[in-house]
Tab-separated table of C-alpha atoms and ligand atoms in Angstrom:
chain	number	residue	atom	x	y	z
A	215	MET	CA	0.447	0.388	0.275
A	216	LYS	CA	0.903	4.166	-0.743
A	217	TYR	CA	0.890	6.532	0.800
A	218	ALA	CA	1.079	10.550	0.321
A	219	ILE	CA	1.827	13.096	2.559
A	220	ILE	CA	1.171	16.726	2.242
A	221	THR	CA	3.157	18.953	4.768
A	222	TYR	CA	2.593	23.318	5.146
A	223	GLY	CA	4.540	25.161	7.815
A	224	CYS	CA	8.420	25.756	9.385
A	225	GLN	CA	10.461	22.988	9.460
A	226	MET	CA	9.811	21.642	12.981
A	227	ASN	CA	6.647	20.656	10.553
A	228	LEU	CA	8.065	18.705	8.147
A	229	HIS	CA	10.343	16.459	10.323
A	230	GLU	CA	7.059	16.073	11.896
A	231	SER	CA	6.088	14.678	8.436
A	232	GLU	CA	9.378	12.521	8.054
A	233	LYS	CA	7.856	11.153	11.504
A	234	ILE	CA	4.549	10.740	10.277
A	235	ALA	CA	5.792	8.450	7.144
A	236	GLY	CA	7.816	5.954	9.948
A	237	VAL	CA	4.810	5.539	11.763
A	238	LEU	CA	2.414	4.647	7.656
A	239	ARG	CA	5.881	2.188	7.385
A	240	GLU	CA	5.623	0.057	10.167
A	241	HIS	CA	1.142	-0.315	9.461
A	242	GLY	CA	1.180	-1.586	5.956
A	243	TYR	CA	1.828	2.019	3.306
A	244	ASP	CA	5.598	1.142	1.864
A	245	GLU	CA	5.842	3.332	-0.504
A	246	ARG	CA	6.000	6.656	-1.628
A	247	ALA	CA	2.852	8.192	-4.213
A	248	GLU	CA	1.203	10.828	-5.655
A	249	LEU	CA	-2.193	11.732	-4.633
A	250	GLU	CA	-4.036	10.138	-6.755
A	251	ASP	CA	-2.244	6.397	-6.899
A	252	ALA	CA	-1.981	6.793	-2.402
A	253	ASP	CA	-4.086	4.391	0.204
A	254	ILE	CA	-3.323	7.083	3.107
A	255	ILE	CA	-3.480	11.110	2.463
A	256	VAL	CA	-2.195	12.974	5.170
A	257	PHE	CA	-2.104	16.409	5.900
A	258	ASN	CA	0.404	17.575	8.069
A	259	THR	CA	-1.103	21.403	8.614
A	260	CYS	CA	0.497	24.855	9.655
A	261	CYS	CA	-1.691	27.357	11.381
A	262	ILE	CA	1.025	30.405	11.282
A	263	ARG	CA	-1.125	33.213	9.156
A	264	GLU	CA	-4.523	32.717	7.381
A	265	ASN	CA	-3.056	31.909	3.884
A	266	ALA	CA	-1.387	28.456	5.430
A	267	GLU	CA	-4.825	27.802	6.346
A	268	ASN	CA	-6.456	28.558	3.219
A	269	HIS	CA	-3.929	26.198	1.482
A	270	ALA	CA	-4.878	23.953	3.114
A	271	PHE	CA	-8.506	23.886	3.629
A	272	GLY	CA	-8.482	24.203	-0.719
A	273	ASN	CA	-6.450	21.275	-0.962
A	274	ILE	CA	-8.934	18.961	1.298
A	275	GLY	CA	-11.628	20.155	-0.560
A	276	ALA	CA	-10.475	18.695	-4.029
A	277	LEU	CA	-9.961	15.340	-2.338
A	278	LYS	CA	-13.824	14.620	-1.694
A	279	LYS	CA	-13.890	13.174	-5.592
A	280	LEU	CA	-11.002	10.274	-4.964
A	281	LYS	CA	-12.599	9.650	-1.943
A	282	ARG	CA	-15.976	9.040	-3.499
A	283	GLN	CA	-14.078	7.135	-6.340
A	284	LYS	CA	-11.651	5.231	-3.826
A	285	ARG	CA	-13.664	3.532	-0.633
A	286	HIS	CA	-11.228	2.641	1.205
A	287	LEU	CA	-8.868	5.387	0.831
A	288	ILE	CA	-7.992	6.573	3.665
A	289	ILE	CA	-7.956	10.757	4.241
A	290	ALA	CA	-5.908	12.199	8.158
A	291	VAL	CA	-5.408	15.920	8.677
A	292	GLY	CA	-2.963	16.511	11.650
A	293	GLY	CA	-0.283	19.633	12.660
A	294	CYS	CA	-1.192	22.774	14.389
A	295	MET	CA	-4.882	23.308	12.230
A	296	ALA	CA	-6.153	20.398	13.269
A	297	GLN	CA	-4.749	21.597	16.998
A	298	GLU	CA	-6.392	24.634	16.993
A	299	GLU	CA	-9.514	25.608	19.026
A	300	GLY	CA	-12.847	24.582	17.375
A	301	LYS	CA	-10.671	23.657	13.832
A	302	ALA	CA	-11.404	20.034	14.338
A	303	ALA	CA	-15.491	19.981	14.466
A	304	LEU	CA	-15.056	22.699	11.348
A	305	LEU	CA	-12.799	20.251	9.600
A	306	LYS	CA	-15.508	17.911	9.798
A	307	GLU	CA	-18.631	20.211	9.209
A	308	ARG	CA	-16.872	21.013	6.148
A	309	PHE	CA	-15.464	17.749	4.877
A	310	PRO	CA	-17.574	14.875	6.080
A	311	PHE	CA	-15.508	12.610	4.207
A	312	LEU	CA	-12.221	12.834	6.433
A	313	ASP	CA	-11.420	9.645	8.348
A	314	ILE	CA	-9.155	11.103	10.946
A	315	ILE	CA	-8.185	14.542	12.337
A	316	PHE	CA	-5.096	13.689	14.613
A	317	GLY	CA	-3.421	16.716	16.567
A	318	THR	CA	-0.168	17.934	17.216
A	319	HIS	CA	0.223	15.556	20.096
A	320	ASN	CA	-0.776	12.670	19.310
A	321	LEU	CA	2.027	11.499	16.627
A	322	ASP	CA	2.898	8.262	19.181
A	323	GLU	CA	-0.848	7.701	18.509
A	324	LEU	CA	-1.377	7.626	14.674
A	325	GLY	CA	-0.824	3.722	14.397
A	326	GLU	CA	-3.586	2.639	16.390
A	327	LEU	CA	-5.939	5.401	15.438
A	328	ILE	CA	-5.317	4.447	11.718
A	329	GLU	CA	-5.659	0.635	12.986
A	330	ARG	CA	-8.918	1.586	14.693
A	331	LYS	CA	-10.071	3.419	11.185
A	332	ARG	CA	-9.793	0.576	9.376
A	333	ARG	CA	-12.028	-1.227	12.055
A	334	GLU	CA	-14.704	1.618	12.392
A	335	LYS	CA	-17.004	3.129	10.416
A	336	ARG	CA	-17.095	6.911	11.662
A	337	ALA	CA	-14.361	9.468	11.695
A	338	ILE	CA	-12.321	9.235	14.219
A	339	ILE	CA	-11.237	12.672	16.088
A	340	SER	CA	-8.196	12.122	18.539
A	341	LEU	CA	-6.550	15.434	20.298
A	342	ARG	CA	-5.037	15.964	23.178
A	343	GLU	CA	-3.623	18.661	25.903
A	344	GLU	CA	-0.042	17.774	25.913
A	345	ARG	CA	2.726	15.451	24.956
A	346	ARG	CA	3.228	12.732	26.679
A	347	SER	CA	6.820	12.640	26.956
A	348	THR	CA	9.620	14.111	24.826
A	349	GLU	CA	10.642	10.275	23.690
A	350	ASP	CA	7.947	9.509	20.856
A	351	GLY	CA	9.883	6.811	19.952
A	352	ILE	CA	9.504	6.743	16.212
A	353	VAL	CA	12.308	6.431	13.602
A	354	PRO	CA	11.846	9.343	10.878
A	355	VAL	CA	12.153	8.209	7.064
A	356	ARG	CA	14.292	11.044	6.802
A	357	THR	CA	14.051	12.822	3.270
A	358	SER	CA	16.786	15.364	2.959
A	359	TYR	CA	19.625	13.628	2.845
A	360	PRO	CA	22.402	14.890	3.270
A	361	ASN	CA	20.744	17.404	5.908
A	362	ALA	CA	19.094	16.153	9.066
A	363	TRP	CA	16.714	17.865	11.490
A	364	VAL	CA	16.571	17.047	15.356
A	365	ASN	CA	14.276	18.486	17.355
A	366	ILE	CA	15.779	19.722	21.190
A	367	THR	CA	12.930	21.567	22.021
A	368	TYR	CA	9.458	21.329	21.819
A	369	GLY	CA	6.383	23.796	21.895
A	370	CYS	CA	6.896	27.674	22.865
A	371	ASN	CA	6.147	29.784	26.454
A	372	ASN	CA	7.179	32.875	24.891
A	373	PHE	CA	3.122	34.330	24.026
A	374	CYS	CA	4.319	36.758	21.375
A	375	SER	CA	1.301	38.551	20.835
A	376	TYR	CA	0.510	38.271	17.180
A	377	CYS	CA	1.254	34.640	17.758
A	378	ILE	CA	-0.567	30.842	17.743
A	379	VAL	CA	2.284	28.743	18.047
A	380	PRO	CA	2.134	28.394	21.772
A	381	TYR	CA	-1.382	27.661	21.377
A	382	VAL	CA	-0.961	24.984	19.411
A	383	ARG	CA	1.777	23.262	20.420
A	384	GLY	CA	1.455	23.193	24.063
A	385	ARG	CA	4.038	24.477	26.403
A	386	GLU	CA	7.954	23.979	26.598
A	387	ARG	CA	9.339	21.012	26.784
A	388	SER	CA	12.888	20.203	26.165
A	389	ARG	CA	14.323	16.588	25.531
A	390	HIS	CA	17.634	15.302	27.386
A	391	ALA	CA	20.508	16.064	26.065
A	392	GLU	CA	21.699	12.848	26.274
A	393	ASP	CA	18.803	11.262	23.950
A	394	ILE	CA	19.285	14.863	21.045
A	395	ILE	CA	23.340	13.588	21.574
A	396	ALA	CA	22.693	10.292	20.745
A	397	GLU	CA	20.226	11.490	17.752
A	398	VAL	CA	23.314	13.320	16.819
A	399	THR	CA	25.698	11.320	16.573
A	400	SER	CA	24.029	8.183	15.012
A	401	LEU	CA	22.522	10.784	12.480
A	402	VAL	CA	26.974	12.111	11.318
A	403	LYS	CA	27.732	8.157	11.720
A	404	GLU	CA	24.992	6.876	9.470
A	405	GLY	CA	26.604	9.956	6.728
A	406	TYR	CA	24.364	13.180	7.647
A	407	ARG	CA	26.132	16.366	6.706
A	408	GLU	CA	24.639	18.603	8.003
A	409	ILE	CA	22.625	18.593	11.250
A	410	THR	CA	20.188	21.002	12.174
A	411	LEU	CA	19.170	21.520	15.819
A	412	LEU	CA	15.285	22.360	16.045
A	413	GLY	CA	12.654	24.298	18.454
A	414	GLN	CA	10.959	27.529	18.742
A	415	ASN	CA	13.330	29.330	20.369
A	416	VAL	CA	16.434	27.786	21.176
A	417	ASP	CA	17.884	29.407	23.734
A	418	SER	CA	15.779	28.730	26.106
A	419	TYR	CA	16.199	24.934	25.800
A	420	HIS	CA	17.029	23.770	29.619
A	421	SER	CA	17.239	19.953	30.003
A	422	GLU	CA	15.746	18.572	33.312
A	423	GLU	CA	19.441	17.785	34.005
A	424	GLY	CA	20.275	21.261	34.483
A	425	VAL	CA	22.101	21.401	30.439
A	426	ARG	CA	21.377	24.677	28.784
A	427	PHE	CA	21.545	25.745	25.110
A	428	PRO	CA	25.153	26.712	24.744
A	429	ALA	CA	26.407	23.283	26.080
A	430	LEU	CA	24.127	21.133	24.125
A	431	LEU	CA	25.456	22.941	21.026
A	432	ASP	CA	29.082	22.571	21.932
A	433	ALA	CA	28.463	18.806	23.241
A	434	CYS	CA	27.009	18.416	19.365
A	435	ALA	CA	30.159	20.102	17.589
A	436	ARG	CA	32.389	17.318	19.635
A	437	ILE	CA	31.044	14.677	18.100
A	438	GLU	CA	33.503	12.787	15.969
A	439	GLY	CA	33.353	13.296	11.686
A	440	LYS	CA	32.984	16.334	8.701
A	441	PHE	CA	29.656	17.395	9.619
A	442	ARG	CA	27.916	20.660	9.765
A	443	LEU	CA	25.443	22.146	12.412
A	444	ARG	CA	22.819	24.586	12.460
A	445	PHE	CA	19.909	25.637	14.824
A	446	MET	CA	17.105	27.487	14.791
A	447	THR	CA	15.134	29.757	16.098
A	448	SER	CA	17.284	31.697	18.341
A	449	HIS	CA	14.946	34.497	20.047
A	450	PRO	CA	17.129	38.143	20.410
A	451	LYS	CA	15.468	38.235	24.110
A	452	ASP	CA	17.371	35.076	25.174
A	453	PHE	CA	20.464	35.588	22.842
A	454	SER	CA	23.864	35.068	25.308
A	455	GLU	CA	27.478	36.101	25.097
A	456	GLU	CA	28.141	32.293	26.394
A	457	LEU	CA	26.478	30.944	22.869
A	458	VAL	CA	28.582	33.336	20.668
A	459	GLU	CA	31.349	32.231	22.317
A	460	THR	CA	30.159	28.319	21.736
A	461	ILE	CA	29.495	29.257	17.527
A	462	ALA	CA	33.609	31.033	17.555
A	463	ARG	CA	35.153	28.038	19.230
A	464	HIS	CA	33.604	25.221	16.557
A	465	GLU	CA	34.272	25.312	12.991
A	466	LYS	CA	31.260	23.016	12.575
A	467	ILE	CA	29.115	25.160	13.506
A	468	CYS	CA	27.478	27.362	10.579
A	469	ASN	CA	28.471	31.065	10.538
A	470	HIS	CA	25.061	31.790	9.928
A	471	ILE	CA	21.904	32.702	13.027
A	472	HIS	CA	18.813	32.879	12.196
A	473	LEU	CA	17.754	35.461	14.778
A	474	PRO	CA	13.525	37.180	14.096
A	475	VAL	CA	13.728	40.738	14.875
A	476	GLN	CA	9.826	41.020	13.315
A	477	SER	CA	10.070	44.814	13.871
A	478	GLY	CA	12.702	47.870	14.224
A	479	ASN	CA	10.015	49.422	16.316
A	480	ASP	CA	10.659	49.545	20.145
A	481	ARG	CA	7.145	50.470	20.580
A	482	ILE	CA	5.937	48.046	18.448
A	483	LEU	CA	7.864	45.469	19.556
A	484	ALA	CA	6.769	45.635	23.068
A	485	LEU	CA	3.319	45.494	21.882
A	486	MET	CA	4.138	42.200	20.196
A	487	ASN	CA	5.817	41.314	23.648
A	488	ARG	CA	9.329	40.328	22.269
A	489	ARG	CA	10.941	41.695	25.406
A	490	TYR	CA	13.592	43.220	23.599
A	491	THR	CA	14.580	47.031	21.766
A	492	ARG	CA	15.924	47.655	18.405
A	493	ALA	CA	19.045	48.728	20.352
A	494	HIS	CA	18.947	45.629	22.017
A	495	TYR	CA	19.044	42.927	19.128
A	496	LEU	CA	21.265	45.511	17.445
A	497	GLU	CA	23.772	44.588	20.397
A	498	CYS	CA	23.291	40.862	20.317
A	499	LEU	CA	24.442	41.359	16.427
A	500	ALA	CA	28.020	43.732	17.319
A	501	MET	CA	28.575	41.293	20.246
A	502	LEU	CA	28.046	38.477	17.637
A	503	ARG	CA	30.438	39.368	14.875
A	504	ALA	CA	32.985	41.073	16.991
A	505	ARG	CA	33.117	36.826	17.741
A	506	VAL	CA	32.465	35.520	14.576
A	507	PRO	CA	33.319	37.284	11.846
A	508	GLY	CA	31.262	37.459	8.856
A	509	CYS	CA	28.489	35.224	10.338
A	510	ALA	CA	25.844	35.862	8.226
A	511	VAL	CA	22.522	37.030	10.145
A	512	SER	CA	18.872	36.713	8.882
A	513	THR	CA	15.355	36.627	10.541
A	514	ASP	CA	11.677	37.622	10.289
A	515	LEU	CA	9.657	40.333	9.662
A	516	ILE	CA	6.215	41.342	10.518
A	517	VAL	CA	4.843	44.395	8.990
A	518	GLY	CA	1.287	46.022	9.359
A	519	PHE	CA	1.104	45.155	12.929
A	520	PRO	CA	-2.273	46.946	14.784
A	521	THR	CA	-1.978	50.349	15.643
A	522	GLU	CA	2.015	50.635	13.276
A	523	THR	CA	2.634	54.036	12.031
A	524	GLU	CA	4.180	54.526	8.532
A	525	GLU	CA	6.636	56.210	11.000
A	526	GLU	CA	7.051	53.106	13.312
A	527	PHE	CA	7.282	50.569	9.848
A	528	CYS	CA	9.929	53.375	8.397
A	529	ASP	CA	11.791	51.863	11.512
A	530	THR	CA	11.874	48.272	10.206
A	531	LEU	CA	12.880	49.368	6.327
A	532	SER	CA	16.096	51.158	8.159
A	533	LEU	CA	16.895	48.022	10.268
A	534	VAL	CA	17.324	46.194	7.491
A	535	GLU	CA	19.925	47.916	6.384
A	536	GLU	CA	22.033	48.970	9.714
A	537	ALA	CA	21.757	45.122	10.635
A	538	ASP	CA	22.698	44.212	7.331
A	539	PHE	CA	20.235	40.556	7.058
A	540	SER	CA	21.918	38.171	4.349
A	541	THR	CA	17.878	37.604	4.286
A	542	ALA	CA	14.935	37.973	5.796
A	543	PHE	CA	11.672	35.766	6.019
A	544	THR	CA	8.691	38.733	5.510
A	545	PHE	CA	5.001	38.368	6.878
A	546	ILE	CA	2.014	40.642	6.683
A	547	TYR	CA	0.261	40.555	9.964
A	548	SER	CA	-2.241	38.160	9.737
A	549	PRO	CA	-4.734	38.319	12.808
A	550	ARG	CA	-4.959	34.944	14.486
A	551	LYS	CA	-7.811	34.040	17.153
A	552	GLY	CA	-7.056	33.823	20.646
A	553	THR	CA	-4.211	35.871	20.595
A	554	LYS	CA	-4.009	39.407	21.892
A	555	ALA	CA	-3.299	41.002	18.965
A	556	ALA	CA	-5.788	40.122	16.900
A	557	ALA	CA	-7.933	42.010	20.211
A	558	MET	CA	-6.538	45.207	19.216
A	559	GLN	CA	-7.591	48.053	18.007
A	560	GLY	CA	-6.184	49.705	15.111
A	561	GLN	CA	-6.053	46.765	12.927
A	562	ILE	CA	-3.858	47.372	9.585
A	563	PRO	CA	-5.912	47.891	6.321
A	564	GLU	CA	-5.092	45.647	3.309
A	565	ALA	CA	-4.036	47.838	1.282
A	566	VAL	CA	-1.181	49.732	3.443
A	567	GLN	CA	-0.297	46.148	4.751
A	568	LYS	CA	0.441	45.260	1.181
A	569	GLU	CA	2.627	48.746	0.509
A	570	ARG	CA	4.582	47.858	3.009
A	571	ILE	CA	5.762	44.434	2.383
A	572	MET	CA	6.660	45.705	-1.086
A	573	ARG	CA	9.049	48.398	-0.132
A	574	LEU	CA	10.542	45.935	3.151
A	575	VAL	CA	10.486	43.318	0.225
A	576	GLU	CA	12.571	45.687	-2.131
A	577	ALA	CA	14.687	46.848	0.753
A	578	VAL	CA	15.798	43.032	1.495
A	579	ASN	CA	16.452	41.966	-1.889
A	580	ALA	CA	18.936	44.961	-2.210
A	581	ASN	CA	20.948	44.292	0.259
A	582	THR	CA	20.790	40.124	-0.750
A	583	ARG	CA	22.105	40.978	-3.440
A	584	ARG	CA	24.646	42.994	-2.615
A	585	LEU	CA	25.745	40.357	0.061
A	586	SER	CA	25.548	37.893	-2.869
A	587	ALA	CA	27.750	40.276	-4.901
A	588	GLY	CA	30.720	40.407	-2.574
A	589	TYR	CA	30.972	36.589	-3.028
A	590	VAL	CA	32.057	36.728	-6.840
A	591	GLY	CA	36.212	35.835	-7.308
A	592	LYS	CA	35.749	34.074	-4.620
A	593	ASP	CA	35.946	30.041	-2.862
A	594	THR	CA	32.911	29.311	-0.738
A	595	GLU	CA	32.283	25.553	0.666
A	596	ILE	CA	29.333	24.212	-0.407
A	597	LEU	CA	27.093	20.331	0.871
A	598	CYS	CA	25.814	19.783	-2.406
A	599	GLU	CA	22.070	18.829	-0.993
A	600	ASP	CA	20.463	18.512	-4.563
A	601	PHE	CA	20.357	18.097	-8.312
A	602	ASP	CA	17.818	20.671	-10.491
A	603	LYS	CA	16.604	19.644	-12.992
A	604	LYS	CA	15.474	23.009	-15.323
A	605	ARG	CA	19.280	24.256	-14.566
A	606	GLY	CA	21.269	21.186	-14.874
A	607	MET	CA	23.351	22.157	-12.099
A	608	TYR	CA	23.919	20.436	-8.860
A	609	LEU	CA	23.010	22.847	-5.769
A	610	GLY	CA	23.953	23.287	-2.183
A	611	ARG	CA	24.562	25.802	0.129
A	612	ASN	CA	27.372	27.529	1.921
A	613	PRO	CA	27.856	27.923	5.710
A	614	GLU	CA	26.029	31.232	5.101
A	615	GLY	CA	23.147	30.296	3.679
A	616	ARG	CA	23.639	30.786	0.947
A	617	MET	CA	22.728	28.584	-2.614
A	618	GLY	CA	25.254	27.801	-4.662
A	619	TYR	CA	24.889	26.351	-7.904
A	620	PHE	CA	27.992	24.365	-10.282
A	621	THR	CA	28.090	22.187	-12.789
A	622	SER	CA	29.563	18.174	-12.544
A	623	ASP	CA	29.308	15.053	-14.527
A	624	ARG	CA	28.864	12.749	-11.443
A	625	ASP	CA	26.980	12.542	-8.815
A	626	ARG	CA	28.156	15.210	-5.868
A	627	ILE	CA	24.687	14.797	-3.764
A	628	GLY	CA	26.465	15.013	0.124
A	629	GLU	CA	29.701	15.995	-0.802
A	630	PHE	CA	31.483	18.851	0.338
A	631	VAL	CA	32.555	21.495	-2.829
A	632	THR	CA	35.245	23.868	-2.720
A	633	LEU	CA	32.887	26.499	-5.386
A	634	HIS	CA	35.131	29.568	-6.910
A	635	VAL	CA	31.881	32.348	-7.488
A	636	THR	CA	31.319	33.410	-10.484
A	637	SER	CA	28.258	35.515	-10.868
A	638	ALA	CA	25.363	36.261	-8.004
A	639	ASN	CA	21.858	36.665	-8.790
A	640	GLY	CA	19.867	37.024	-6.286
A	641	ILE	CA	20.520	33.952	-3.306
A	642	SER	CA	21.981	32.779	-5.468
A	643	LEU	CA	25.608	32.250	-6.417
A	644	TYR	CA	27.233	30.619	-9.307
A	645	GLY	CA	30.366	29.355	-9.723
A	646	GLU	CA	32.868	25.921	-10.378
A	647	GLU	CA	34.130	23.786	-8.434
A	648	ARG	CA	37.672	24.516	-6.917
A	649	GLY	CA	39.637	21.411	-8.177
A	650	ASP	CA	42.354	20.212	-5.262
B	911	SAH	N1	9.823	30.621	16.640
B	911	SAH	C1	10.268	31.947	16.323
B	911	SAH	C2	9.297	31.318	14.752
B	911	SAH	C3	7.968	31.201	15.019
B	911	SAH	S1	6.924	31.493	13.223
B	911	SAH	C4	10.655	32.588	16.395
B	911	SAH	O1	9.694	32.966	17.453
B	911	SAH	O2	10.734	33.172	15.418
B	911	SAH	C5	8.116	32.069	12.114
B	911	SAH	C6	7.543	33.620	11.942
B	911	SAH	O3	6.252	33.426	11.643
B	911	SAH	C7	7.371	34.619	13.242
B	911	SAH	O4	8.517	34.599	13.258
B	911	SAH	C8	7.133	35.371	12.435
B	911	SAH	O5	7.827	36.657	11.620
B	911	SAH	C9	5.650	35.197	11.731
B	911	SAH	N2	4.594	35.104	12.536
B	911	SAH	C10	4.478	34.447	13.606
B	911	SAH	N3	2.552	34.683	13.683
B	911	SAH	C11	2.496	35.686	12.818
B	911	SAH	C12	1.138	36.434	12.261
B	911	SAH	N4	0.072	36.100	12.867
B	911	SAH	N5	1.343	36.883	11.150
B	911	SAH	C13	2.208	37.215	10.308
B	911	SAH	N6	3.927	36.685	10.563
B	911	SAH	C14	3.499	35.836	11.381
B	912	SF4	FE1	5.857	32.131	18.201
B	912	SF4	FE2	7.197	33.888	19.799
B	912	SF4	FE3	7.272	31.256	20.319
B	912	SF4	FE4	8.480	32.301	17.579
B	912	SF4	S1	8.884	32.585	20.094
B	912	SF4	S2	6.593	30.237	18.221
B	912	SF4	S3	6.636	33.740	17.537
B	912	SF4	S4	5.335	33.006	20.398
B	913	F3S	FE1	5.493	25.184	12.329
B	913	F3S	FE2	2.968	26.620	11.536
B	913	F3S	FE3	3.060	25.079	13.556
B	913	F3S	S1	4.446	27.507	11.517
B	913	F3S	S2	4.796	25.916	14.901
B	913	F3S	S3	3.697	24.141	11.291
B	913	F3S	S4	1.476	26.898	12.964
């Protein structure tokens, strides 16, 4: 029997889809397939912004016909949207043909739910308030070789006023350091070349045994073998000198940090409940760059937060240059039911939000282009991760997260390649492999 998984949202969800595949493999579905050929289809959803939900709703709705033609087909919806308050009932009402709806804390139970569904006719809805344990015992089917994701924390306690994650992912829980180190060690042994430690706020990692994030990162970087370490996401309020020292100490830790700032204006940052100021953020960057020269910093930015004025938006615009972001994800604020910001007065009209995001994207792109151009004529090491059929080129990222393209007459995926950069376009670098 065959399976298909459709994933929305962040790295956390991408990795969870690898775990979902692991569960499916244990329950008789042993081959990945296109939607039309699948015997089970799982949607792993996201609800961070309204358009993420709309996508999922549209794609689930489109399966009605397939389900009618293929009676034994099981359709399951999991992930953050399924966990969102009231959404499971709404999904059931809108799509009566759904077989299973499961929340973010139920992954370890998915196998049982599938077995139950095979016996029972009615739809099964299973949502839990909390994750049972930090170890789910699931062996993921990894699809991102030579990269591998490793969870270090689950959930989030920060309650940024715009964000739904703490509601759908629950309270923050840290895995045991020894479990994480064992997982990384075995991934490196298996041949994975880049490990990304995942958490909503990795800096607040705190194991029961008292291990903090810098110590965990340090321990991972001491694992033998040629590999790179990345981590995301960091939070400026918890950013520490100790972390910077750890990055500086280890070659294996990439010179790249994703440090979402959200806004360049202090009044908006306070309303967002981010608990730092623009000045604090810039101090973090100065400390980082003094100890780790050339360290790339990427970020997330939100425009059109309730009550944001033109001047306040311009503070975000000016920060893009001042902070010298290598890249940035830019978002239009999307009100999420149940969050503090959704109930605030002064929601910004869509036309204003759209106009602001266009200006912001232009500023971000200009900076990205300028930094990319700086690589031309230089060498940079990329980890080859894929082949781009359209371009007919291999590609991979350098430690700072820039995408490098090159041609080769043999399969290079999983290899470290020194690229001599000959041209740049946006975030992409093009070059030739440097021979020994
Ligand atoms: N835990 C991470 C990332 C969370 S979600 C962090 O704290 O940075 C990824 C990004 O989505 C956030 O950084 C934020 O920029 C954006 N985001 C979250 N909620 C949003 C909302 N309601 N509207 C628009 N963007 C949002
Ligand atoms: Fe959301 Fe803030 Fe937690 Fe990130 S830190 S997941 S933005 S509440
Ligand atoms: Fe990730 Fe979306 Fe959930 S961003 S944590 S999948 S709401």
